[in-house]
Structure formats: structure tokens, C-alpha cells
Amino acid sequence: MTSISTASKCPKCNNQGELVQSTPARRGMYESRIYKCTTKLCRWFDSNWLVQIDEDGNVPERDIGHVAKSFPNLPELSPEQLKRIREPKFDDDISLHQPGR
Ligand SMILES: [Zn+2]
């Protein structure tokens, strides 16, 4: 577990980063802060990194270069439902049933 004071330091040069943006915690999400390296000689100069802070003020293990993506699960469709989606809405060609023909 990393502390916020460690996480706010540049991963490359270990100098204190500058806070660029802070997003307060929302339900089910960590507070996230974006820091920027201001050390001109550093390879990460002007680069941002993301720090997440949980409700206890702890910083989960830093996972540089990996951004977790979460997609909501699609509802499971039964074979019947899938079949219905593929079926056309009109079984008959309407033009064949126009009056007067
Ligand atoms: Zn740096």
C-alpha cells in the first residue's frame, strides 16, 4: 500500500508532482488526482500520472500504463430472444396486400 505523499511524487525522478486536477470520490469510485512532473530534467517532465485514493486515504498499488476499463455486462439473451431480434418486423411484403390490385 502506498501513501498519498509517495504517490504524488513523480515515479521517475521522485520529486513532488504538481496537482493538476482532483476529482472527488463518487459512489463506488475512488477519489482521483492527476499530478504532473515539473522537473525539467526528468524524462516525465510535463507528463501526467493518475493517483487514486480510497475512502481510507490509502492509495491502491500503482499500476502505471494500465488503465482498467469496466464495461457493464450485457444482459444475457435467450436463444428465443436472439431469434426475435433477427426476425423482420413484417413477415409479408406489404405491397402485395395493397387494395385495388
Ligand atoms: Zn519527474
PDB file of C-alpha atoms and ligand atoms in Angstrom:
ATOM      1  CA  MET A   1       0.000   0.000   0.000  1.00  0.00           C
ATOM      2  CA  THR A   2       1.276   3.416  -0.962  1.00  0.00           C
ATOM      3  CA  SER A   3       0.592   6.650   0.854  1.00  0.00           C
ATOM      4  CA  ILE A   4      -0.629   9.753  -0.888  1.00  0.00           C
ATOM      5  CA  SER A   5       2.634  11.588  -0.175  1.00  0.00           C
ATOM      6  CA  THR A   6       4.550   8.862  -2.009  1.00  0.00           C
ATOM      7  CA  ALA A   7       2.058   8.581  -4.834  1.00  0.00           C
ATOM      8  CA  SER A   8       2.087  12.323  -5.506  1.00  0.00           C
ATOM      9  CA  LYS A   9       5.799  12.156  -6.242  1.00  0.00           C
ATOM     10  CA  CYS A  10       6.997  11.595  -9.775  1.00  0.00           C
ATOM     11  CA  PRO A  11       7.539   7.880 -10.422  1.00  0.00           C
ATOM     12  CA  LYS A  12      10.689   8.711 -12.386  1.00  0.00           C
ATOM     13  CA  CYS A  13      12.522  11.446 -10.517  1.00  0.00           C
ATOM     14  CA  ASN A  14      10.781  11.151  -7.137  1.00  0.00           C
ATOM     15  CA  ASN A  15      10.246  14.894  -6.897  1.00  0.00           C
ATOM     16  CA  GLN A  16       6.942  16.232  -5.676  1.00  0.00           C
ATOM     17  CA  GLY A  17       4.479  16.456  -8.545  1.00  0.00           C
ATOM     18  CA  GLU A  18       2.164  19.334  -9.145  1.00  0.00           C
ATOM     19  CA  LEU A  19      -1.529  18.680  -8.647  1.00  0.00           C
ATOM     20  CA  VAL A  20      -3.272  19.291 -11.957  1.00  0.00           C
ATOM     21  CA  GLN A  21      -6.746  18.038 -11.322  1.00  0.00           C
ATOM     22  CA  SER A  22      -8.657  16.486  -8.499  1.00  0.00           C
ATOM     23  CA  THR A  23     -11.869  14.550  -8.874  1.00  0.00           C
ATOM     24  CA  PRO A  24     -13.732  13.909  -5.643  1.00  0.00           C
ATOM     25  CA  ALA A  25     -14.780  10.386  -4.840  1.00  0.00           C
ATOM     26  CA  ARG A  26     -18.130   9.349  -6.147  1.00  0.00           C
ATOM     27  CA  ARG A  27     -20.155   6.401  -5.091  1.00  0.00           C
ATOM     28  CA  GLY A  28     -18.272   3.255  -5.944  1.00  0.00           C
ATOM     29  CA  MET A  29     -15.278   5.197  -7.222  1.00  0.00           C
ATOM     30  CA  TYR A  30     -12.010   6.341  -5.729  1.00  0.00           C
ATOM     31  CA  GLU A  31     -11.031   9.937  -5.471  1.00  0.00           C
ATOM     32  CA  SER A  32      -8.657  10.546  -8.340  1.00  0.00           C
ATOM     33  CA  ARG A  33      -5.970  13.152  -8.677  1.00  0.00           C
ATOM     34  CA  ILE A  34      -3.812  13.922 -11.648  1.00  0.00           C
ATOM     35  CA  TYR A  35      -0.261  15.029 -10.965  1.00  0.00           C
ATOM     36  CA  LYS A  36       2.315  16.460 -13.305  1.00  0.00           C
ATOM     37  CA  CYS A  37       6.081  16.336 -13.124  1.00  0.00           C
ATOM     38  CA  THR A  38       7.619  19.813 -13.104  1.00  0.00           C
ATOM     39  CA  THR A  39      11.252  18.719 -13.047  1.00  0.00           C
ATOM     40  CA  LYS A  40      12.697  19.834 -16.361  1.00  0.00           C
ATOM     41  CA  LEU A  41      15.481  17.263 -16.400  1.00  0.00           C
ATOM     42  CA  CYS A  42      13.103  14.410 -15.767  1.00  0.00           C
ATOM     43  CA  ARG A  43      12.018  12.103 -18.557  1.00  0.00           C
ATOM     44  CA  TRP A  44       8.487  12.562 -17.313  1.00  0.00           C
ATOM     45  CA  PHE A  45       8.651  16.360 -17.355  1.00  0.00           C
ATOM     46  CA  ASP A  46       5.175  17.660 -18.158  1.00  0.00           C
ATOM     47  CA  SER A  47       3.803  14.128 -18.053  1.00  0.00           C
ATOM     48  CA  ASN A  48       0.730  13.353 -16.002  1.00  0.00           C
ATOM     49  CA  TRP A  49       0.026  10.429 -13.814  1.00  0.00           C
ATOM     50  CA  LEU A  50      -3.113   9.384 -12.063  1.00  0.00           C
ATOM     51  CA  VAL A  51      -3.354   8.740  -8.353  1.00  0.00           C
ATOM     52  CA  GLN A  52      -6.395   7.099  -6.874  1.00  0.00           C
ATOM     53  CA  ILE A  53      -7.255   7.348  -3.222  1.00  0.00           C
ATOM     54  CA  ASP A  54      -9.729   5.115  -1.476  1.00  0.00           C
ATOM     55  CA  GLU A  55     -12.063   6.176   1.342  1.00  0.00           C
ATOM     56  CA  ASP A  56      -9.428   5.386   3.959  1.00  0.00           C
ATOM     57  CA  GLY A  57      -6.904   7.731   2.366  1.00  0.00           C
ATOM     58  CA  ASN A  58      -4.855   4.846   1.035  1.00  0.00           C
ATOM     59  CA  VAL A  59      -3.517   4.649  -2.477  1.00  0.00           C
ATOM     60  CA  PRO A  60      -4.032   1.286  -4.160  1.00  0.00           C
ATOM     61  CA  GLU A  61      -0.959  -0.249  -5.739  1.00  0.00           C
ATOM     62  CA  ARG A  62       0.250   1.917  -8.549  1.00  0.00           C
ATOM     63  CA  ASP A  63      -0.364   0.340 -11.871  1.00  0.00           C
ATOM     64  CA  ILE A  64       1.397   2.525 -14.387  1.00  0.00           C
ATOM     65  CA  GLY A  65       0.479   2.059 -18.003  1.00  0.00           C
ATOM     66  CA  HIS A  66      -2.591   0.073 -17.254  1.00  0.00           C
ATOM     67  CA  VAL A  67      -5.986   1.670 -17.184  1.00  0.00           C
ATOM     68  CA  ALA A  68      -8.732  -0.595 -16.017  1.00  0.00           C
ATOM     69  CA  LYS A  69     -11.766  -0.493 -18.183  1.00  0.00           C
ATOM     70  CA  SER A  70     -15.086  -1.633 -16.940  1.00  0.00           C
ATOM     71  CA  PHE A  71     -17.996  -2.287 -19.167  1.00  0.00           C
ATOM     72  CA  PRO A  72     -21.450  -3.038 -17.886  1.00  0.00           C
ATOM     73  CA  ASN A  73     -22.374  -6.603 -18.559  1.00  0.00           C
ATOM     74  CA  LEU A  74     -24.776  -7.060 -21.404  1.00  0.00           C
ATOM     75  CA  PRO A  75     -27.906  -8.856 -20.351  1.00  0.00           C
ATOM     76  CA  GLU A  76     -27.908 -12.480 -21.268  1.00  0.00           C
ATOM     77  CA  LEU A  77     -30.245 -13.140 -24.142  1.00  0.00           C
ATOM     78  CA  SER A  78     -32.013 -16.418 -24.523  1.00  0.00           C
ATOM     79  CA  PRO A  79     -31.945 -18.130 -27.952  1.00  0.00           C
ATOM     80  CA  GLU A  80     -35.602 -17.156 -28.375  1.00  0.00           C
ATOM     81  CA  GLN A  81     -34.803 -13.508 -27.794  1.00  0.00           C
ATOM     82  CA  LEU A  82     -31.916 -13.590 -30.249  1.00  0.00           C
ATOM     83  CA  LYS A  83     -34.171 -15.186 -32.843  1.00  0.00           C
ATOM     84  CA  ARG A  84     -36.775 -12.474 -32.349  1.00  0.00           C
ATOM     85  CA  ILE A  85     -34.190  -9.741 -32.875  1.00  0.00           C
ATOM     86  CA  ARG A  86     -33.133 -11.201 -36.229  1.00  0.00           C
ATOM     87  CA  GLU A  87     -36.681 -11.703 -37.465  1.00  0.00           C
ATOM     88  CA  PRO A  88     -38.112  -8.957 -39.667  1.00  0.00           C
ATOM     89  CA  LYS A  89     -40.931  -6.972 -38.199  1.00  0.00           C
ATOM     90  CA  PHE A  90     -43.241  -7.711 -41.101  1.00  0.00           C
ATOM     91  CA  ASP A  91     -43.422 -11.228 -42.374  1.00  0.00           C
ATOM     92  CA  ASP A  92     -45.302 -10.288 -45.533  1.00  0.00           C
ATOM     93  CA  ASP A  93     -44.347  -7.878 -48.240  1.00  0.00           C
ATOM     94  CA  ILE A  94     -46.882  -5.090 -47.675  1.00  0.00           C
ATOM     95  CA  SER A  95     -47.039  -4.114 -51.350  1.00  0.00           C
ATOM     96  CA  LEU A  96     -48.703  -7.447 -52.174  1.00  0.00           C
ATOM     97  CA  HIS A  97     -51.646  -6.534 -49.981  1.00  0.00           C
ATOM     98  CA  GLN A  98     -52.373  -3.029 -51.197  1.00  0.00           C
ATOM     99  CA  PRO A  99     -56.046  -2.598 -52.051  1.00  0.00           C
ATOM    100  CA  GLY A 100     -57.068  -2.338 -55.688  1.00  0.00           C
ATOM    101  CA  ARG A 101     -54.542  -4.739 -57.071  1.00  0.00           C
TER     102      ARG A 101
HETATM  103 ZN    ZN B   1       9.818  13.545 -12.790  1.00  0.00          ZN
END
